[in-house]
Short mmCIF file of C-alpha atoms and ligand atoms in Angstrom, two decimals:
data_model
loop_
_atom_site.label_atom_id
_atom_site.label_comp_id
_atom_site.label_asym_id
_atom_site.label_seq_id
_atom_site.Cartn_x
_atom_site.Cartn_y
_atom_site.Cartn_z
CA MET A 203 -106.79 -70.23 -102.32
CA LYS A 204 -108.31 -71.81 -105.44
CA ALA A 205 -111.57 -73.73 -105.47
CA VAL A 206 -112.41 -76.93 -107.28
CA ILE A 207 -116.04 -77.80 -107.99
CA PRO A 208 -116.65 -81.37 -109.13
CA ALA A 209 -119.71 -81.42 -111.39
CA ALA A 210 -119.12 -84.48 -113.53
CA GLY A 211 -121.60 -86.96 -112.03
CA LEU A 212 -124.37 -88.45 -114.16
CA GLY A 213 -127.27 -87.41 -111.94
CA THR A 214 -129.04 -90.75 -112.35
CA ARG A 215 -131.16 -90.14 -109.24
CA PHE A 216 -132.83 -87.28 -111.13
CA LEU A 217 -133.69 -89.05 -114.36
CA PRO A 218 -135.49 -88.17 -116.55
CA ALA A 219 -134.88 -84.50 -115.50
CA THR A 220 -131.14 -84.97 -116.07
CA LYS A 221 -131.30 -86.87 -119.33
CA ALA A 222 -130.21 -83.85 -121.37
CA GLN A 223 -129.11 -81.38 -118.68
CA PRO A 224 -126.59 -81.60 -115.84
CA LYS A 225 -127.99 -82.05 -112.33
CA GLU A 226 -125.90 -79.06 -111.25
CA MET A 227 -128.07 -76.89 -113.53
CA LEU A 228 -131.33 -77.93 -111.88
CA PRO A 229 -132.80 -74.75 -110.44
CA VAL A 230 -133.18 -74.33 -106.71
CA PHE A 231 -135.81 -71.62 -106.39
CA ASN A 232 -134.58 -69.11 -108.99
CA LYS A 233 -130.96 -70.09 -109.70
CA PRO A 234 -129.16 -73.19 -110.95
CA THR A 235 -127.68 -75.20 -108.09
CA ILE A 236 -124.10 -74.62 -109.19
CA GLN A 237 -124.53 -70.84 -109.11
CA TYR A 238 -125.08 -71.02 -105.34
CA VAL A 239 -121.88 -73.08 -105.08
CA VAL A 240 -119.84 -70.60 -107.11
CA GLU A 241 -121.32 -67.74 -105.06
CA GLU A 242 -120.23 -69.48 -101.84
CA ALA A 243 -116.65 -69.76 -103.14
CA VAL A 244 -116.65 -66.12 -104.21
CA SER A 245 -118.08 -64.87 -100.93
CA SER A 246 -115.37 -66.88 -99.15
CA GLY A 247 -112.79 -64.74 -100.95
CA ILE A 248 -111.94 -67.19 -103.76
CA ASP A 249 -111.80 -65.85 -107.31
CA ASP A 250 -110.12 -68.74 -109.14
CA ILE A 251 -112.47 -71.66 -109.64
CA LEU A 252 -111.95 -74.89 -111.54
CA ILE A 253 -115.12 -76.75 -112.46
CA ILE A 254 -114.70 -80.44 -113.25
CA THR A 255 -117.21 -81.31 -115.94
CA GLY A 256 -117.75 -84.19 -118.31
CA LYS A 257 -119.92 -85.28 -121.19
CA GLY A 258 -123.22 -83.37 -121.43
CA LYS A 259 -122.18 -80.52 -119.12
CA ARG A 260 -121.81 -77.75 -121.70
CA SER A 261 -124.68 -75.68 -120.29
CA ILE A 262 -122.59 -75.09 -117.11
CA GLU A 263 -119.95 -73.33 -119.23
CA ASP A 264 -122.61 -71.36 -121.09
CA HIS A 265 -124.20 -70.28 -117.81
CA PHE A 266 -121.01 -68.64 -116.53
CA ASP A 267 -120.11 -67.13 -119.93
CA ARG A 268 -121.26 -63.84 -121.45
CA SER A 269 -124.50 -64.06 -123.41
CA PHE A 270 -124.35 -61.17 -125.84
CA GLU A 271 -127.68 -61.83 -127.56
CA LEU A 272 -129.52 -61.97 -124.24
CA GLU A 273 -127.72 -58.92 -122.87
CA TYR A 274 -128.49 -56.97 -126.06
CA SER A 275 -132.14 -57.93 -125.91
CA LEU A 276 -132.47 -57.03 -122.20
CA GLN A 277 -130.79 -53.69 -122.84
CA ASN A 278 -133.10 -52.88 -125.76
CA SER A 279 -136.19 -53.70 -123.76
CA GLY A 280 -134.99 -51.60 -120.82
CA LYS A 281 -134.79 -54.53 -118.38
CA THR A 282 -131.85 -53.02 -116.53
CA GLU A 283 -132.13 -55.09 -113.37
CA SER A 284 -132.14 -58.41 -115.24
CA LEU A 285 -129.30 -57.17 -117.41
CA GLN A 286 -127.15 -56.39 -114.38
CA GLU A 287 -127.92 -59.77 -112.85
CA ILE A 288 -127.00 -61.63 -116.05
CA GLU A 289 -123.78 -59.64 -116.52
CA ALA A 290 -122.77 -60.26 -112.91
CA ILE A 291 -122.92 -64.05 -113.37
CA SER A 292 -120.19 -63.98 -116.01
CA GLU A 293 -118.04 -61.61 -113.97
CA MET A 294 -118.17 -63.41 -110.63
CA ALA A 295 -114.83 -65.18 -110.82
CA ASP A 296 -112.19 -66.59 -113.16
CA ILE A 297 -113.72 -69.93 -113.98
CA TYR A 298 -111.73 -72.72 -115.63
CA TYR A 299 -112.88 -76.13 -116.79
CA VAL A 300 -111.40 -79.57 -117.02
CA ARG A 301 -113.23 -82.68 -118.13
CA GLN A 302 -113.25 -85.99 -116.34
CA LYS A 303 -113.16 -88.41 -119.25
CA LYS A 304 -114.59 -91.49 -117.53
CA GLN A 305 -117.01 -91.75 -114.60
CA LYS A 306 -114.52 -93.26 -112.19
CA GLY A 307 -115.63 -91.60 -108.97
CA LEU A 308 -115.14 -88.43 -106.92
CA GLY A 309 -111.51 -89.22 -106.09
CA ASP A 310 -110.71 -89.63 -109.77
CA ALA A 311 -112.55 -86.38 -110.59
CA ILE A 312 -110.48 -84.47 -108.01
CA SER A 313 -107.26 -85.88 -109.45
CA THR A 314 -107.96 -83.98 -112.70
CA ALA A 315 -107.43 -80.72 -110.73
CA LYS A 316 -103.78 -81.50 -109.91
CA ASN A 317 -102.16 -79.24 -112.51
CA HIS A 318 -104.53 -76.37 -111.85
CA VAL A 319 -104.04 -76.23 -108.09
CA ASP A 320 -100.30 -76.35 -108.65
CA GLY A 321 -99.01 -77.61 -105.30
CA GLU A 322 -101.16 -75.34 -103.09
CA PRO A 323 -103.92 -76.17 -100.58
CA PHE A 324 -107.31 -75.89 -102.28
CA ALA A 325 -111.00 -75.87 -101.45
CA VAL A 326 -113.42 -78.45 -102.83
CA LEU A 327 -117.14 -77.63 -103.04
CA LEU A 328 -119.37 -80.39 -104.39
CA GLY A 329 -121.48 -78.98 -107.21
CA ASP A 330 -124.68 -80.60 -105.97
CA THR A 331 -124.56 -79.33 -102.38
CA ILE A 332 -125.78 -75.90 -101.30
CA THR A 333 -125.04 -74.33 -97.96
CA GLN A 334 -126.77 -71.39 -96.28
CA SER A 335 -125.12 -69.57 -93.39
CA ARG A 336 -124.13 -66.15 -92.13
CA ILE A 337 -120.41 -66.82 -92.69
CA PRO A 338 -120.02 -68.90 -95.88
CA CYS A 339 -119.27 -72.57 -95.17
CA THR A 340 -116.01 -72.55 -97.15
CA LYS A 341 -114.86 -69.42 -95.28
CA GLN A 342 -115.56 -71.15 -91.94
CA LEU A 343 -113.57 -74.18 -93.13
CA MET A 344 -110.68 -71.97 -94.26
CA ASN A 345 -110.55 -70.38 -90.81
CA THR A 346 -110.29 -73.81 -89.16
CA PHE A 347 -107.78 -74.98 -91.78
CA HIS A 348 -105.47 -72.07 -90.94
CA LYS A 349 -105.34 -73.17 -87.29
CA HIS A 350 -103.95 -76.62 -88.13
CA GLU A 351 -102.60 -76.28 -91.69
CA ALA A 352 -103.86 -79.83 -92.30
CA SER A 353 -106.68 -81.06 -94.53
CA THR A 354 -110.04 -80.04 -93.03
CA ILE A 355 -113.51 -81.17 -94.06
CA ALA A 356 -117.01 -80.07 -93.16
CA ILE A 357 -119.07 -82.58 -91.20
CA GLU A 358 -122.65 -82.65 -90.00
CA ARG A 359 -124.58 -84.94 -87.66
CA VAL A 360 -127.17 -86.86 -89.69
CA PRO A 361 -130.09 -89.06 -88.57
CA ASP A 362 -129.63 -92.87 -88.67
CA GLU A 363 -131.61 -93.35 -91.86
CA LYS A 364 -129.28 -91.03 -93.80
CA VAL A 365 -125.97 -92.54 -92.65
CA GLU A 366 -125.57 -94.89 -95.61
CA ARG A 367 -125.77 -92.02 -98.10
CA TYR A 368 -122.58 -90.35 -96.90
CA GLY A 369 -118.93 -90.72 -95.98
CA ILE A 370 -118.91 -91.13 -92.19
CA ILE A 371 -116.06 -90.21 -89.85
CA LYS A 372 -114.67 -91.61 -86.64
CA GLY A 373 -113.05 -88.84 -84.66
CA ASN A 374 -111.92 -87.38 -81.38
CA GLN A 375 -113.57 -84.12 -80.46
CA ILE A 376 -110.83 -81.59 -79.72
CA SER A 377 -112.97 -78.46 -79.39
CA GLU A 378 -116.62 -77.47 -79.60
CA TYR A 379 -116.76 -77.73 -83.40
CA VAL A 380 -113.59 -79.61 -84.35
CA TYR A 381 -112.78 -83.34 -84.48
CA ARG A 382 -109.42 -84.89 -85.21
CA ILE A 383 -110.39 -87.64 -87.61
CA GLU A 384 -109.08 -91.14 -86.91
CA ASP A 385 -110.85 -92.94 -89.71
CA MET A 386 -113.63 -92.55 -92.23
CA VAL A 387 -115.73 -94.90 -94.27
CA GLU A 388 -117.66 -94.26 -97.47
CA LYS A 389 -121.38 -95.05 -97.38
CA PRO A 390 -121.35 -97.61 -94.55
CA SER A 391 -124.41 -99.53 -93.42
CA LEU A 392 -125.80 -98.15 -90.15
CA GLU A 393 -124.34 -101.14 -88.25
CA LYS A 394 -120.86 -100.52 -89.62
CA ALA A 395 -120.92 -96.72 -89.29
CA PRO A 396 -118.46 -95.45 -86.66
CA SER A 397 -120.66 -92.41 -85.85
CA ASN A 398 -123.42 -90.20 -87.25
CA LEU A 399 -121.00 -87.53 -88.40
CA ALA A 400 -121.24 -87.25 -92.17
CA ILE A 401 -118.90 -85.66 -94.69
CA THR A 402 -120.98 -82.92 -96.25
CA GLY A 403 -119.38 -81.83 -99.48
CA ARG A 404 -116.95 -79.07 -98.46
CA TYR A 405 -113.23 -79.76 -98.07
CA ILE A 406 -109.91 -77.93 -97.78
CA LEU A 407 -107.23 -80.31 -98.98
CA LEU A 408 -103.47 -80.26 -99.06
CA PRO A 409 -101.99 -81.15 -102.45
CA GLU A 410 -100.56 -84.38 -101.00
CA ILE A 411 -104.08 -85.77 -101.56
CA PHE A 412 -103.21 -86.38 -105.24
CA ASP A 413 -100.60 -89.03 -104.35
CA HIS A 414 -103.05 -90.64 -101.97
CA ILE A 415 -105.76 -90.75 -104.66
CA LYS A 416 -103.30 -92.43 -107.02
CA ASN A 417 -102.70 -95.17 -104.48
CA VAL A 418 -106.26 -96.12 -103.56
CA GLU A 419 -108.08 -99.08 -105.03
CA PRO A 420 -111.65 -98.71 -106.33
CA GLY A 421 -114.08 -98.74 -103.38
CA VAL A 422 -117.87 -98.45 -103.01
CA GLY A 423 -119.57 -98.77 -106.41
CA GLY A 424 -116.24 -99.75 -108.01
CA GLU A 425 -115.27 -96.06 -107.93
CA ILE A 426 -112.13 -94.24 -106.78
CA GLN A 427 -113.48 -92.64 -103.62
CA LEU A 428 -112.14 -89.37 -102.21
CA THR A 429 -113.01 -90.67 -98.73
CA ASP A 430 -110.71 -93.70 -99.21
CA ALA A 431 -107.84 -91.41 -100.23
CA MET A 432 -108.44 -89.01 -97.31
CA ARG A 433 -108.44 -91.82 -94.74
CA THR A 434 -104.80 -92.52 -95.65
CA LEU A 435 -103.73 -88.93 -94.84
CA SER A 436 -101.85 -88.67 -91.54
CA GLU A 437 -103.78 -85.64 -90.24
CA VAL A 438 -107.34 -84.60 -91.10
CA TYR A 439 -109.79 -82.45 -89.13
CA GLY A 440 -113.56 -82.43 -89.25
CA TYR A 441 -115.36 -79.15 -88.68
CA VAL A 442 -119.03 -79.10 -87.67
CA PHE A 443 -120.30 -76.40 -89.97
CA ASP A 444 -122.52 -73.71 -88.47
CA GLY A 445 -125.36 -73.40 -90.96
CA LYS A 446 -127.68 -75.37 -93.16
CA ILE A 447 -126.69 -77.87 -95.86
CA TYR A 448 -128.84 -79.02 -98.75
CA ASP A 449 -127.65 -82.12 -100.55
CA ILE A 450 -129.32 -81.66 -103.90
CA GLY A 451 -128.31 -85.18 -104.99
CA ASN A 452 -131.67 -86.37 -103.71
CA THR A 453 -135.08 -85.35 -105.07
CA VAL A 454 -136.81 -84.73 -101.73
CA GLU A 455 -133.91 -82.64 -100.39
CA TRP A 456 -133.90 -80.74 -103.66
CA LEU A 457 -137.59 -79.88 -103.31
CA LYS A 458 -137.14 -78.90 -99.66
CA SER A 459 -134.24 -76.62 -100.51
CA SER A 460 -136.27 -74.80 -103.17
CA ILE A 461 -139.10 -74.24 -100.72
CA GLU A 462 -136.88 -73.14 -97.83
CA ILE A 463 -134.83 -70.77 -99.96
CA ALA A 464 -137.96 -69.34 -101.59
CA LEU A 465 -139.35 -68.71 -98.08
CA THR A 466 -136.43 -66.34 -97.48
CA ASP A 467 -137.22 -64.27 -100.58
CA ASP A 468 -139.18 -61.10 -99.82
CA LEU A 469 -141.01 -61.11 -103.15
CA VAL A 470 -142.50 -64.58 -102.93
CA LYS A 471 -142.49 -65.67 -99.29
CA ASP A 472 -145.97 -64.43 -98.30
CA GLU A 473 -147.71 -65.94 -101.30
CA LEU A 474 -145.83 -69.23 -100.91
CA LYS A 475 -146.58 -69.46 -97.18
CA GLN A 476 -150.26 -68.89 -97.87
CA TYR A 477 -150.21 -71.55 -100.59
CA LEU A 478 -148.49 -74.12 -98.37
CA LYS A 479 -150.97 -73.49 -95.55
CA GLU A 480 -153.91 -74.03 -97.93
CA LEU A 481 -152.34 -77.11 -99.43
CA LEU A 482 -151.75 -78.78 -96.08
CA LYS A 483 -155.22 -78.11 -94.71
C1 LIG B 1202 -119.95 -87.75 -101.93
C2 LIG B 1202 -118.83 -88.27 -101.04
C3 LIG B 1202 -119.34 -88.58 -99.64
C4 LIG B 1202 -120.03 -87.37 -99.07
C5 LIG B 1202 -121.13 -86.87 -100.03
C6 LIG B 1202 -121.70 -85.56 -99.54
O1 LIG B 1202 -120.86 -88.79 -102.18
O2 LIG B 1202 -118.26 -89.42 -101.64
O3 LIG B 1202 -118.28 -88.98 -98.82
O4 LIG B 1202 -120.59 -87.69 -97.82
O5 LIG B 1202 -120.61 -86.65 -101.33
O6 LIG B 1202 -122.78 -85.17 -100.34
P1 LIG B 1202 -121.97 -88.69 -103.37
O7 LIG B 1202 -123.09 -87.89 -102.83
O8 LIG B 1202 -121.29 -88.04 -104.53
O9 LIG B 1202 -122.36 -90.11 -103.66
#
């Protein structure tokens, strides 16, 4: 299966940090956000990745490319560990790029992947969402997808105050973790939301989605919404992902994710814990 990572959004919620750099390159602890996303695809067994970029996103391509000057300099100064880490980034997967020419929404961004996915089911991993779990989120979704062979998306129960930030589903629970989706609505008000189950940025889609995207009208924000295209599919499943999701599209979540991920790192966790304790006193 191929993966598609949309990373073309403007990142306006992070201005001025994203004035001259893509939000997907904002570091979470010690890596750019999008590196976690690529690593999730790779650890799910995917080695062909299409990143959808746009204006001002060149540093994403540079990040996953070789950097001969840097490698040469690390080698000469004997920094073998850093050298290996840097080399590994450019060897992780076959990464391709396509540019979304106008900011017309997530649905429109996905439609630029049509030729690359070439009539096969494909995974979508939003470039500003990180997941942490024992079995990678995309792998879990693929396992559920193979049971139904229909489009399958990750969902998560969110508190009331977060409902209007997400696509929200209405579904029938058919097993402990799986819902057959009856409808979905993009960023509803809490009153209009059919549930608290939010679409969380990981999808396995059948290629029929491209025709559905072509037929939807602009929705929330005047944009072509992926949610609006998916709601016209005849069969979609929602899978309650077993793990933790960080939606980096929001500054507070972004800070929390850096702290939580740093607290899992053996080299820094003790010092950080001590610092946080002192700070909160
Ligand atoms: C997008 C999707 C939305 C989904 C969300 C997850 O919205 O349109 O359905 O719930 O990602 O992060 P965005 O965050 O790009 O506005």
